[in-house]
XYZ file of C-alpha atoms in Angstrom:
693
model
C -0.024 0.117 0.143
C 3.052 2.568 -0.181
C 2.409 2.654 -3.525
C -0.814 4.575 -2.986
C -1.956 7.542 -0.992
C -5.144 6.683 0.910
C -7.562 9.421 1.383
C -10.751 9.691 3.590
C -12.996 12.738 3.326
C -10.113 14.749 1.995
C -7.713 13.758 4.603
C -4.540 11.763 4.148
C -4.473 8.112 6.153
C -0.927 6.371 6.731
C -1.388 2.728 7.983
C -0.717 2.575 11.646
C 0.886 -0.553 10.391
C 1.399 -1.618 6.824
C 0.056 -5.058 7.365
C -3.338 -4.398 8.791
C -4.600 -1.016 8.355
C -6.475 1.038 5.824
C -8.827 3.862 5.919
C -11.260 1.929 3.495
C -12.645 -0.468 6.245
C -13.768 2.389 8.220
C -16.545 3.795 6.179
C -19.833 2.282 6.265
C -20.815 1.746 2.698
C -24.155 3.007 2.694
C -22.932 6.530 3.930
C -20.369 6.651 1.090
C -20.590 9.347 -1.424
C -17.989 8.287 -4.123
C -14.699 6.418 -4.340
C -11.850 7.804 -6.525
C -9.541 5.567 -7.595
C -6.768 6.991 -9.758
C -4.635 4.092 -11.436
C -1.610 5.576 -12.101
C 0.449 9.167 -12.114
C -2.434 11.181 -13.362
C -3.719 13.316 -10.333
C -1.472 16.243 -8.763
C -3.809 17.253 -6.080
C -3.325 14.547 -3.628
C 0.693 14.804 -3.082
C 3.590 13.138 -4.413
C 2.455 9.464 -5.267
C 2.189 6.753 -7.891
C -1.979 6.143 -7.435
C -4.533 7.280 -4.965
C -7.616 5.870 -3.328
C -9.941 8.338 -1.769
C -13.164 7.754 -0.110
C -15.745 10.265 0.502
C -18.737 9.948 3.063
C -21.992 11.665 2.118
C -21.863 15.395 2.855
C -24.391 16.983 5.278
C -27.956 17.246 3.644
C -29.904 20.441 2.763
C -33.730 20.510 2.442
C -36.189 23.129 1.343
C -37.493 23.016 4.909
C -36.434 21.366 8.257
C -36.604 17.380 7.902
C -35.097 14.827 9.918
C -34.562 11.156 8.644
C -32.851 7.998 9.892
C -31.640 4.562 8.670
C -31.498 1.381 10.731
C -29.871 -1.738 9.561
C -29.090 -5.107 10.811
C -26.803 -7.687 9.025
C -25.842 -11.281 10.202
C -23.390 -13.884 8.278
C -23.573 -17.336 9.439
C -19.837 -18.640 9.227
C -18.494 -16.503 12.235
C -21.827 -15.695 13.791
C -20.933 -11.918 12.610
C -23.235 -9.264 13.289
C -23.254 -5.918 11.847
C -25.916 -3.358 13.616
C -26.222 0.517 12.041
C -27.897 3.315 13.184
C -27.747 6.463 10.877
C -29.623 9.832 11.661
C -29.521 13.381 9.712
C -31.378 16.416 9.599
C -31.105 19.862 7.878
C -32.881 22.772 6.697
C -32.071 25.106 3.899
C -28.811 26.356 5.180
C -27.355 23.510 7.267
C -27.569 19.822 7.736
C -26.070 17.376 10.168
C -25.165 13.538 10.009
C -24.370 10.924 12.500
C -23.822 7.132 11.858
C -22.929 4.307 14.339
C -21.821 1.118 13.028
C -21.148 -1.703 15.838
C -19.453 -4.949 14.266
C -18.473 -8.203 16.081
C -17.439 -11.801 14.813
C -15.871 -14.806 15.886
C -13.615 -17.370 14.036
C -14.909 -18.493 10.808
C -14.833 -21.811 9.091
C -12.666 -22.502 5.765
C -13.893 -24.760 3.171
C -11.996 -27.733 4.685
C -13.811 -27.435 7.879
C -10.949 -25.940 9.853
C -11.574 -22.989 12.362
C -9.400 -19.733 11.239
C -8.933 -17.455 14.573
C -10.432 -14.059 13.223
C -12.551 -12.698 15.984
C -13.044 -8.919 15.963
C -15.081 -6.258 17.908
C -15.316 -2.634 16.355
C -17.442 0.767 16.975
C -17.613 2.966 14.165
C -18.956 6.465 14.268
C -19.010 8.946 11.508
C -20.595 12.426 11.423
C -20.982 15.628 9.181
C -22.008 18.938 9.774
C -22.471 21.619 6.913
C -23.631 25.299 7.303
C -24.216 27.647 4.363
C -22.576 31.079 5.892
C -23.736 33.012 2.578
C -25.180 32.148 -0.686
C -21.345 31.769 -2.038
C -19.658 30.321 0.998
C -19.809 27.144 2.977
C -17.970 24.854 5.646
C -18.073 21.160 5.950
C -16.919 19.406 8.886
C -16.509 15.414 9.058
C -15.276 13.363 11.899
C -14.707 9.738 12.419
C -14.502 7.941 16.086
C -13.068 4.222 15.700
C -12.590 1.623 18.694
C -11.580 -1.937 17.683
C -10.671 -4.643 20.353
C -9.233 -8.106 20.245
C -8.782 -8.581 16.764
C -7.158 -11.715 15.369
C -4.823 -12.099 12.817
C -3.821 -15.289 11.471
C -0.446 -15.842 9.976
C 0.906 -12.612 11.892
C 3.288 -12.470 14.730
C 0.464 -10.163 16.769
C -2.946 -9.909 17.551
C -4.218 -6.416 18.005
C -5.554 -5.830 21.763
C -7.010 -2.324 20.666
C -6.919 0.001 18.093
C -8.257 3.626 18.164
C -8.573 6.118 15.446
C -9.983 9.866 15.524
C -10.022 11.650 12.696
C -11.188 15.374 11.740
C -11.432 17.108 8.501
C -12.857 20.575 7.602
C -13.556 21.909 4.320
C -14.413 25.922 3.675
C -15.530 26.602 0.116
C -15.938 30.193 -1.512
C -17.340 30.884 -4.923
C -18.031 33.668 -7.417
C -15.346 36.065 -5.823
C -14.323 37.911 -9.403
C -10.552 36.971 -8.888
C -11.548 33.083 -8.906
C -14.473 30.986 -9.689
C -14.182 28.864 -6.540
C -11.544 28.564 -3.492
C -11.303 25.547 -1.444
C -9.418 25.171 1.914
C -8.959 21.696 3.382
C -7.683 20.992 6.835
C -7.524 17.629 8.582
C -5.886 15.679 11.630
C -6.221 12.167 12.391
C -4.430 9.728 14.757
C -4.472 6.206 15.434
C -3.097 4.400 18.353
C -2.933 0.563 19.087
C -1.475 -2.333 21.189
C -0.715 -5.868 20.362
C 0.186 -8.978 22.025
C 0.528 -12.771 21.492
C -1.170 -13.856 24.541
C -4.339 -15.364 22.793
C -4.593 -19.259 22.521
C -4.607 -19.555 18.639
C -1.754 -16.734 18.508
C 0.135 -18.548 21.420
C 0.272 -21.804 19.608
C 1.308 -20.351 16.383
C 4.090 -18.145 17.985
C 5.577 -21.067 19.786
C 5.687 -22.920 16.904
C 6.996 -20.462 14.929
C 10.031 -19.868 17.267
C 10.531 -23.654 17.373
C 10.706 -23.840 13.673
C 12.942 -20.489 13.851
C 15.503 -21.946 16.700
C 15.465 -25.486 15.516
C 16.182 -25.199 11.874
C 17.972 -28.920 11.322
C 15.332 -30.737 13.441
C 12.344 -29.146 11.932
C 13.570 -29.870 8.300
C 13.495 -33.583 9.219
C 10.294 -35.121 7.308
C 9.420 -37.084 10.649
C 8.891 -33.755 12.968
C 5.363 -34.323 14.075
C 5.276 -32.933 17.647
C 4.750 -29.477 16.721
C 5.856 -28.366 19.926
C 4.173 -30.762 22.204
C 6.699 -33.284 23.047
C 10.462 -31.950 24.442
C 12.138 -34.935 23.491
C 13.284 -36.203 20.256
C 11.368 -38.626 18.420
C 12.735 -41.968 17.247
C 12.867 -40.690 13.752
C 14.710 -37.519 15.041
C 17.147 -39.455 17.296
C 18.146 -41.378 14.137
C 18.450 -38.322 12.183
C 21.078 -37.324 14.899
C 19.061 -35.121 17.241
C 20.384 -35.927 20.789
C 19.036 -33.282 23.070
C 15.525 -31.974 23.464
C 14.177 -29.326 21.158
C 14.304 -25.918 21.701
C 10.820 -24.963 22.912
C 9.740 -21.582 24.184
C 6.600 -19.733 25.313
C 5.993 -16.346 24.415
C 4.599 -12.931 26.059
C 5.439 -10.320 23.854
C 3.256 -7.012 23.655
C 3.546 -4.211 20.841
C 2.412 -0.519 20.771
C 2.151 1.827 17.955
C 0.884 5.124 16.634
C 0.486 7.575 13.923
C -0.418 10.907 13.075
C -1.420 12.860 10.102
C -1.919 16.634 9.836
C -2.348 18.873 6.856
C -4.000 21.351 4.283
C -4.799 21.815 0.816
C -5.515 25.249 -0.599
C -6.813 25.551 -4.547
C -8.414 28.119 -6.342
C -10.304 27.328 -9.935
C -11.321 29.242 -13.059
C -13.579 28.145 -15.286
C -13.223 28.827 -19.061
C -16.474 29.573 -21.502
C -15.219 26.669 -23.297
C -15.898 24.303 -20.526
C -12.363 23.981 -19.378
C -11.092 24.674 -16.151
C -7.713 25.825 -14.503
C -6.774 25.076 -10.911
C -3.543 25.857 -9.018
C -2.836 25.494 -5.109
C -0.544 24.607 -2.119
C -0.800 21.678 0.138
C 1.165 20.445 3.341
C 1.235 17.023 5.315
C 3.051 16.326 8.244
C 3.255 12.728 9.180
C 4.399 10.964 12.518
C 4.942 7.329 12.963
C 6.171 5.353 15.913
C 5.924 1.124 16.592
C 7.801 -0.634 19.473
C 7.756 -4.401 19.963
C 8.633 -5.854 23.080
C 9.784 -9.232 22.316
C 9.646 -11.418 25.432
C 9.653 -15.468 25.595
C 11.025 -18.057 27.810
C 13.077 -21.099 26.739
C 11.558 -24.141 28.499
C 13.716 -27.108 27.029
C 16.835 -27.539 24.831
C 20.070 -25.676 24.832
C 20.206 -22.179 25.610
C 20.029 -20.319 22.268
C 22.535 -17.844 22.856
C 25.318 -20.014 25.034
C 24.539 -23.575 24.033
C 24.161 -24.932 27.512
C 21.539 -27.603 28.120
C 18.657 -26.710 30.188
C 17.957 -29.106 32.978
C 14.385 -29.976 33.740
C 12.762 -27.323 35.476
C 15.065 -24.784 34.339
C 14.123 -21.743 31.905
C 15.746 -19.068 30.445
C 14.229 -15.729 29.291
C 14.944 -13.701 25.999
C 14.130 -10.149 25.558
C 14.505 -7.789 22.747
C 13.002 -4.061 21.837
C 12.505 -3.498 18.046
C 10.743 -0.750 16.606
C 9.804 1.852 14.138
C 11.258 4.664 16.042
C 9.462 7.799 16.323
C 9.814 9.663 13.187
C 8.290 12.427 11.202
C 7.796 13.334 7.384
C 7.326 17.049 6.497
C 5.979 17.368 2.954
C 5.012 21.230 1.352
C 4.053 21.075 -2.322
C 2.755 23.251 -5.012
C 0.345 22.096 -7.762
C -1.441 23.117 -10.887
C -4.027 21.362 -13.075
C -5.737 22.512 -16.376
C -8.330 20.703 -18.588
C -9.974 21.869 -21.770
C -11.691 20.724 -24.847
C -10.031 21.025 -28.094
C -13.111 20.371 -29.945
C -16.261 18.612 -29.881
C -14.442 15.414 -29.982
C -11.041 16.177 -28.500
C -10.131 16.984 -24.911
C -6.938 17.508 -22.789
C -6.185 17.176 -19.087
C -2.656 17.905 -17.920
C -1.176 18.740 -14.403
C 2.233 19.100 -12.599
C 3.303 19.398 -9.225
C 6.829 19.913 -6.940
C 7.644 18.913 -3.489
C 9.860 19.156 -0.925
C 9.882 16.217 1.737
C 12.067 15.643 4.703
C 11.953 12.578 6.576
C 13.624 12.414 10.078
C 13.625 10.115 12.892
C 14.961 9.189 16.632
C 17.614 6.670 17.194
C 16.810 3.302 15.491
C 18.615 0.768 17.847
C 17.813 -2.966 18.678
C 18.435 -3.561 22.280
C 18.147 -6.857 24.423
C 19.650 -10.670 24.312
C 18.440 -12.295 21.348
C 20.865 -11.941 18.608
C 19.272 -11.623 14.964
C 22.829 -11.991 13.281
C 24.822 -14.570 15.373
C 26.895 -15.298 12.079
C 28.358 -11.664 12.495
C 28.704 -10.790 16.264
C 28.741 -14.229 18.078
C 25.968 -15.037 20.788
C 23.909 -12.322 22.732
C 23.784 -8.553 22.231
C 23.015 -5.243 24.145
C 22.495 -2.863 21.398
C 22.631 -3.064 17.974
C 22.213 -0.334 15.010
C 20.830 -1.913 11.758
C 22.528 0.566 9.805
C 24.913 -2.243 9.069
C 22.299 -3.645 6.504
C 22.364 -0.091 4.571
C 23.314 0.335 1.042
C 25.562 3.090 2.520
C 26.088 2.037 6.121
C 28.956 4.807 6.444
C 26.196 7.278 6.263
C 24.490 7.396 9.588
C 22.365 10.480 9.065
C 18.757 9.889 9.807
C 17.275 13.017 8.309
C 16.951 12.883 4.626
C 15.540 15.745 1.989
C 13.825 14.786 -1.255
C 12.719 16.723 -3.973
C 9.787 15.361 -6.002
C 8.350 16.145 -9.382
C 5.242 14.631 -11.015
C 3.287 15.555 -14.299
C 1.119 14.142 -16.670
C -1.083 14.556 -19.942
C -4.439 12.706 -20.813
C -5.998 13.181 -23.897
C -9.630 11.611 -24.903
C -11.049 11.394 -28.359
C -14.244 10.564 -29.155
C -14.322 8.251 -32.110
C -17.775 7.742 -32.545
C -20.980 8.785 -30.567
C -20.563 5.523 -28.623
C -16.654 5.123 -28.704
C -14.050 7.123 -27.061
C -10.412 6.564 -26.753
C -8.096 7.654 -24.042
C -4.415 7.998 -23.992
C -2.170 8.813 -21.033
C 1.542 9.174 -19.875
C 2.699 10.356 -16.395
C 5.638 10.707 -14.499
C 5.820 10.745 -10.487
C 8.152 10.204 -7.816
C 7.839 8.973 -4.592
C 9.691 9.273 -1.120
C 10.263 6.146 0.927
C 7.697 5.847 3.738
C 9.039 6.110 7.244
C 8.333 2.355 7.742
C 10.867 1.841 4.523
C 13.462 4.164 6.076
C 13.454 3.582 9.781
C 11.932 0.293 10.580
C 14.620 -1.544 13.219
C 13.212 -4.984 13.222
C 9.741 -5.066 13.740
C 7.371 -8.073 12.653
C 5.442 -6.425 9.857
C 3.518 -9.033 7.177
C 4.222 -6.946 4.407
C 5.539 -10.272 2.486
C 3.723 -13.462 1.834
C 5.551 -14.910 4.906
C 3.633 -12.500 7.372
C 6.290 -13.202 9.828
C 9.332 -11.141 8.625
C 11.459 -8.800 10.461
C 11.776 -5.471 8.463
C 14.717 -3.616 8.125
C 14.739 0.059 6.836
C 17.339 1.689 4.935
C 17.686 5.691 5.706
C 19.723 5.980 2.368
C 17.169 4.802 0.270
C 16.584 6.506 -3.036
C 13.242 8.201 -4.152
C 11.123 5.794 -7.006
C 10.730 7.406 -10.289
C 7.856 6.025 -12.507
C 7.164 6.661 -16.012
C 3.754 5.262 -17.290
C 1.545 5.132 -19.991
C -1.793 3.942 -20.766
C -3.994 3.269 -23.597
C -7.902 2.338 -23.372
C -11.164 2.554 -25.326
C -14.433 3.081 -23.810
C -18.065 1.983 -24.988
C -21.586 3.329 -24.224
C -24.207 2.047 -26.549
C -26.916 2.031 -24.037
C -27.790 -1.624 -23.613
C -23.784 -2.579 -23.396
C -21.137 -0.424 -21.605
C -17.643 -1.416 -21.295
C -13.901 -0.734 -21.810
C -10.437 -2.033 -22.193
C -7.278 -0.665 -20.813
C -3.484 -1.641 -21.152
C -0.706 0.297 -19.127
C 3.205 -0.121 -18.908
C 5.194 1.599 -16.230
C 8.677 1.544 -15.815
C 10.299 2.495 -12.418
C 13.878 3.649 -11.487
C 14.937 2.883 -8.100
C 11.682 0.790 -7.008
C 11.574 0.055 -3.666
C 11.686 -3.744 -2.803
C 13.444 -6.153 -0.785
C 16.279 -8.260 0.042
C 16.594 -11.321 2.267
C 19.156 -11.333 4.641
C 17.888 -14.352 6.685
C 15.676 -17.150 5.247
C 14.168 -20.199 6.527
C 10.772 -21.670 7.301
C 10.492 -19.735 10.311
C 11.168 -15.852 11.144
C 12.644 -14.265 7.934
C 14.384 -10.775 7.671
C 14.432 -8.749 4.910
C 15.902 -5.169 4.228
C 14.153 -2.500 2.230
C 16.356 -1.862 -0.888
C 16.248 0.087 -4.033
C 16.413 -1.788 -7.376
C 17.819 0.146 -10.476
C 14.907 -0.640 -12.764
C 11.593 -2.517 -12.526
C 8.704 -2.798 -14.831
C 4.833 -2.920 -13.978
C 2.647 -3.634 -16.790
C -0.960 -5.044 -17.439
C -4.600 -4.757 -18.557
C -8.094 -4.596 -17.617
C -11.337 -5.437 -19.333
C -14.827 -4.846 -18.083
C -18.292 -4.638 -19.570
C -22.047 -4.768 -18.716
C -25.029 -5.867 -21.356
C -28.569 -5.493 -20.894
C -29.734 -8.646 -22.543
C -33.353 -8.266 -21.810
C -35.287 -6.034 -19.484
C -35.030 -8.390 -16.850
C -31.574 -10.008 -17.562
C -28.119 -8.643 -17.353
C -24.612 -9.883 -17.857
C -21.443 -8.483 -16.323
C -17.754 -9.463 -16.455
C -14.165 -7.948 -15.612
C -10.657 -9.119 -16.168
C -7.430 -7.695 -14.333
C -3.968 -8.773 -15.080
C -0.614 -7.065 -13.698
C 3.176 -8.361 -14.380
C 5.553 -6.818 -12.204
C 9.531 -7.607 -12.875
C 12.419 -6.700 -11.145
C 15.091 -6.111 -13.995
C 18.098 -5.372 -11.894
C 17.466 -8.170 -9.249
C 21.321 -9.191 -9.075
C 23.363 -6.569 -7.163
C 25.729 -6.249 -4.603
C 24.367 -3.589 -2.150
C 24.828 -5.453 1.041
C 28.500 -5.968 2.552
C 29.987 -9.020 1.568
C 29.886 -10.631 5.053
C 26.239 -10.138 5.141
C 23.646 -12.857 3.468
C 21.977 -11.248 0.598
C 19.133 -13.019 -1.428
C 20.366 -10.487 -4.464
C 23.857 -11.596 -4.651
C 25.424 -14.877 -5.817
C 27.513 -16.764 -3.314
C 29.816 -19.390 -4.248
C 30.297 -20.675 -0.805
C 26.601 -21.743 -0.605
C 26.035 -22.595 -4.342
C 23.176 -19.487 -4.673
C 22.972 -18.001 -7.719
C 21.048 -14.403 -8.016
C 19.369 -14.005 -11.416
C 19.640 -10.878 -13.134
C 15.682 -11.007 -13.647
C 13.005 -11.891 -11.061
C 9.435 -11.204 -10.778
C 8.477 -8.594 -8.168
C 7.000 -9.835 -4.818
C 3.341 -9.326 -3.654
C 1.969 -9.162 -7.241
C -1.825 -10.561 -7.534
C -2.613 -13.039 -10.251
C -5.169 -12.695 -13.278
C -8.445 -12.465 -11.854
C -12.018 -12.326 -13.474
C -15.267 -12.128 -12.116
C -18.348 -13.060 -14.262
C -22.153 -13.111 -13.603
C -25.845 -12.599 -14.355
C -28.503 -10.544 -12.917
C -32.121 -11.326 -13.145
C -33.909 -8.450 -11.832
C -37.523 -6.480 -12.006
C -37.875 -5.207 -15.492
C -38.929 -1.673 -14.310
C -36.592 1.411 -14.053
C -36.694 1.180 -10.205
C -35.549 -2.422 -10.195
C -37.336 -3.405 -6.733
C -35.600 -6.850 -6.717
C -32.746 -8.480 -8.000
C -31.142 -11.894 -8.031
C -27.287 -12.071 -8.941
C -25.414 -15.336 -9.719
C -21.410 -14.756 -9.886
C -18.185 -16.483 -10.247
C -14.935 -15.279 -9.083
C -12.253 -17.018 -11.230
C -8.558 -16.437 -9.720
C -5.537 -18.184 -11.863
C -2.577 -19.632 -10.396
C 0.368 -17.296 -9.602
C 3.790 -18.837 -10.694
C 5.507 -15.402 -11.386
C 6.907 -15.335 -7.765
C 9.986 -13.754 -6.073
C 11.615 -17.093 -5.298
C 14.791 -15.209 -3.557
C 12.299 -13.910 -0.893
C 10.731 -17.145 -0.244
C 7.388 -16.437 -1.802
C 5.543 -19.586 -3.060
C 3.227 -20.424 -5.844
C -0.472 -20.558 -5.234
C -3.070 -22.503 -6.863
C -5.945 -20.845 -8.813
C -9.488 -21.288 -7.741
C -12.815 -20.224 -8.554
C -15.727 -19.482 -6.047
C -19.469 -18.549 -6.568
C -21.676 -16.155 -4.833
C -25.334 -15.746 -5.111
C -26.818 -12.123 -3.686
C -30.183 -10.888 -3.962
C -32.227 -7.926 -2.641
C -35.718 -6.642 -2.307
C -37.289 -3.544 -1.671
C -40.190 -5.044 0.231
C -41.875 -1.445 0.637
C -40.476 2.339 -0.081
C -38.847 2.120 3.515
C -37.669 -1.689 4.197
C -35.006 -3.393 1.936
C -34.218 -7.152 2.792
C -30.907 -8.599 1.557
C -29.827 -12.466 1.374
C -27.321 -14.402 -0.371
C -24.051 -17.200 -0.122
C -20.856 -16.459 -0.571
C -18.626 -19.416 -1.669
C -21.529 -21.638 -1.774
C -19.553 -24.322 -3.045
C -17.686 -24.359 0.122
C -14.302 -24.040 -1.807
C -11.360 -24.503 0.370
C -8.459 -21.437 -0.749
C -6.305 -18.924 0.026
C -5.259 -15.546 -1.709
C -1.936 -15.376 -3.343
C -0.940 -12.413 -1.180
C -2.141 -14.265 1.999
C 0.489 -14.924 4.949
C 1.761 -18.156 4.989
C 3.653 -19.086 8.101
C 0.878 -20.606 9.307
C 0.283 -22.866 6.541
C 3.842 -24.135 6.712
C 3.734 -24.343 10.473
C 0.544 -26.684 10.362
C -1.181 -24.474 13.121
C -3.566 -21.493 12.892
C -3.163 -21.412 8.847
C -4.462 -18.395 6.985
C -7.399 -19.826 4.573
C -10.451 -17.954 3.681
C -13.895 -18.483 4.693
C -15.936 -21.413 3.256
C -19.640 -21.277 2.503
C -20.986 -18.286 4.329
C -24.857 -17.297 4.307
C -25.731 -13.717 5.019
C -29.127 -11.839 5.772
C -29.727 -8.222 6.297
C -32.586 -5.836 6.583
C -32.729 -2.024 6.370
C -35.252 0.220 7.198
C -35.444 4.041 6.341
C -37.718 6.726 7.604
């Protein structure tokens, strides 16, 4: 998600953890006005980024006279006993309006297609609200806010569950129109912050982490095919003894905790001028100030085996305690920018849209030291440690300065040509530059599941370069009334793409370092269409595909005495290929379906049959331990009935074939360890009702 800027109600959100946080999940779909997705460097008003996902909730209402309304809904899913209860109220008059929505959600473990229960319980209380006031007939203010409180969130395949996660966000927009010197002036300001705590004390998580530690600190024993005890039996099995095991396995109990926080504060100010020919010119300035901090207090007790630091055999009843503090230290990013945008029709058929921006960004951080008595790099420093600076993994370890300045530029040109009354061709080219995130620069060993393993320790590099993307798109859009659809292809090449170098592998805990690769490419296509066969039968389909390639995968940025998945090593027989697929790329996916519905324009009822077809993903980053995933197809039935003008009923079943599957990007650690794997839900019936008044 570092490739995207994520906005909610004109406010920038940054993930409190890059493996579990996104503002998209914080909005009730019924309260969303629109979602903007900019699939490439084709917008300049949001900031220096390669793409944008922006969610906007409903504005405060206006009426000809005072009115008050409400909406009450209740939804239930059978797989995981998941409840969703919502209450929304809104009122307003000719020059003011207010809205508030509460959404309470709770669920327990769901059941996968193979009948296995997956630890995934949660409790969430979400409140979002809006208040607007028309100061005059040419000026108005709109204030929006959110308050989210989540508890006891279980994440299979990740090192930590979340005990609590709290978000507060506030956004204010002031609009002034028709002032002579400009047609419209808009000022946006925002503040949002998220805090959270995590732990490993839950029963399912404890079992998972115990096996993860056992695998990580018994690599030879756990590589034996006969290993079957999964941390239950401390003595070697007969097969393990025959394979050379003479001492009990190293087994552990874990009591680790984590706390994390982010803040985002900023403004955007821009003016618009409308031309007589329908064109528009926009120019403005903005600033984002971001803060982030994450601390993990790793604390586990060894209950059998030989002490992992000194090799001394633990006697019955003896234990050894190991601790480590790893973090994303308190760090900040300050980013002012200037932007301009111009769109104009050249003729009845041809139009242009162009824009550009410049940014200065400064990242800085507190010291990023790993402390404790667990040694993440025993091959370098021997057993035990007190304090360790991960700058040794940097591409330039001699530069220890933690403050960096980035000067970024972006620009694009889009053109649309109406080939016929029904067909429009679109061509775009854009350039954007993205500075590394605070996580990418300053991470000092935390377990953040940004890779398929889910249990990788992240090491940032304060000497990372900014990414530079050049991308072009070609597409066609069709609207024949009875048929609407389109096709698009894109190709992008990115200099200094930020990817990963694995410096510790294995089936358990891995360690990766953020690193630049000189050149990477991203290419893909999408097809979509919807066709009205009759007044009561509609068909639809989508297809998306993307391919990512690291064209300069072989390098020697790490020091020669460090392990590196990107360098050849004659001593181990490792051969680094010059090119390799980029990690975390989703496979080809298609959605196909038909809708049987009321033939009237209101469509008071509808039944939808759909299939989601996902192909296997074999284009994997093998050097990072990614594994290929098989394809799958799931089937869904969704229905709704507008029983009365005020009452809406919904029902359906997801994955009604009870397919047992996992997504290509899901964490795989649990699947490898055989405990608490991350499999997707099996058959899931749902029922819902909504009353409006």
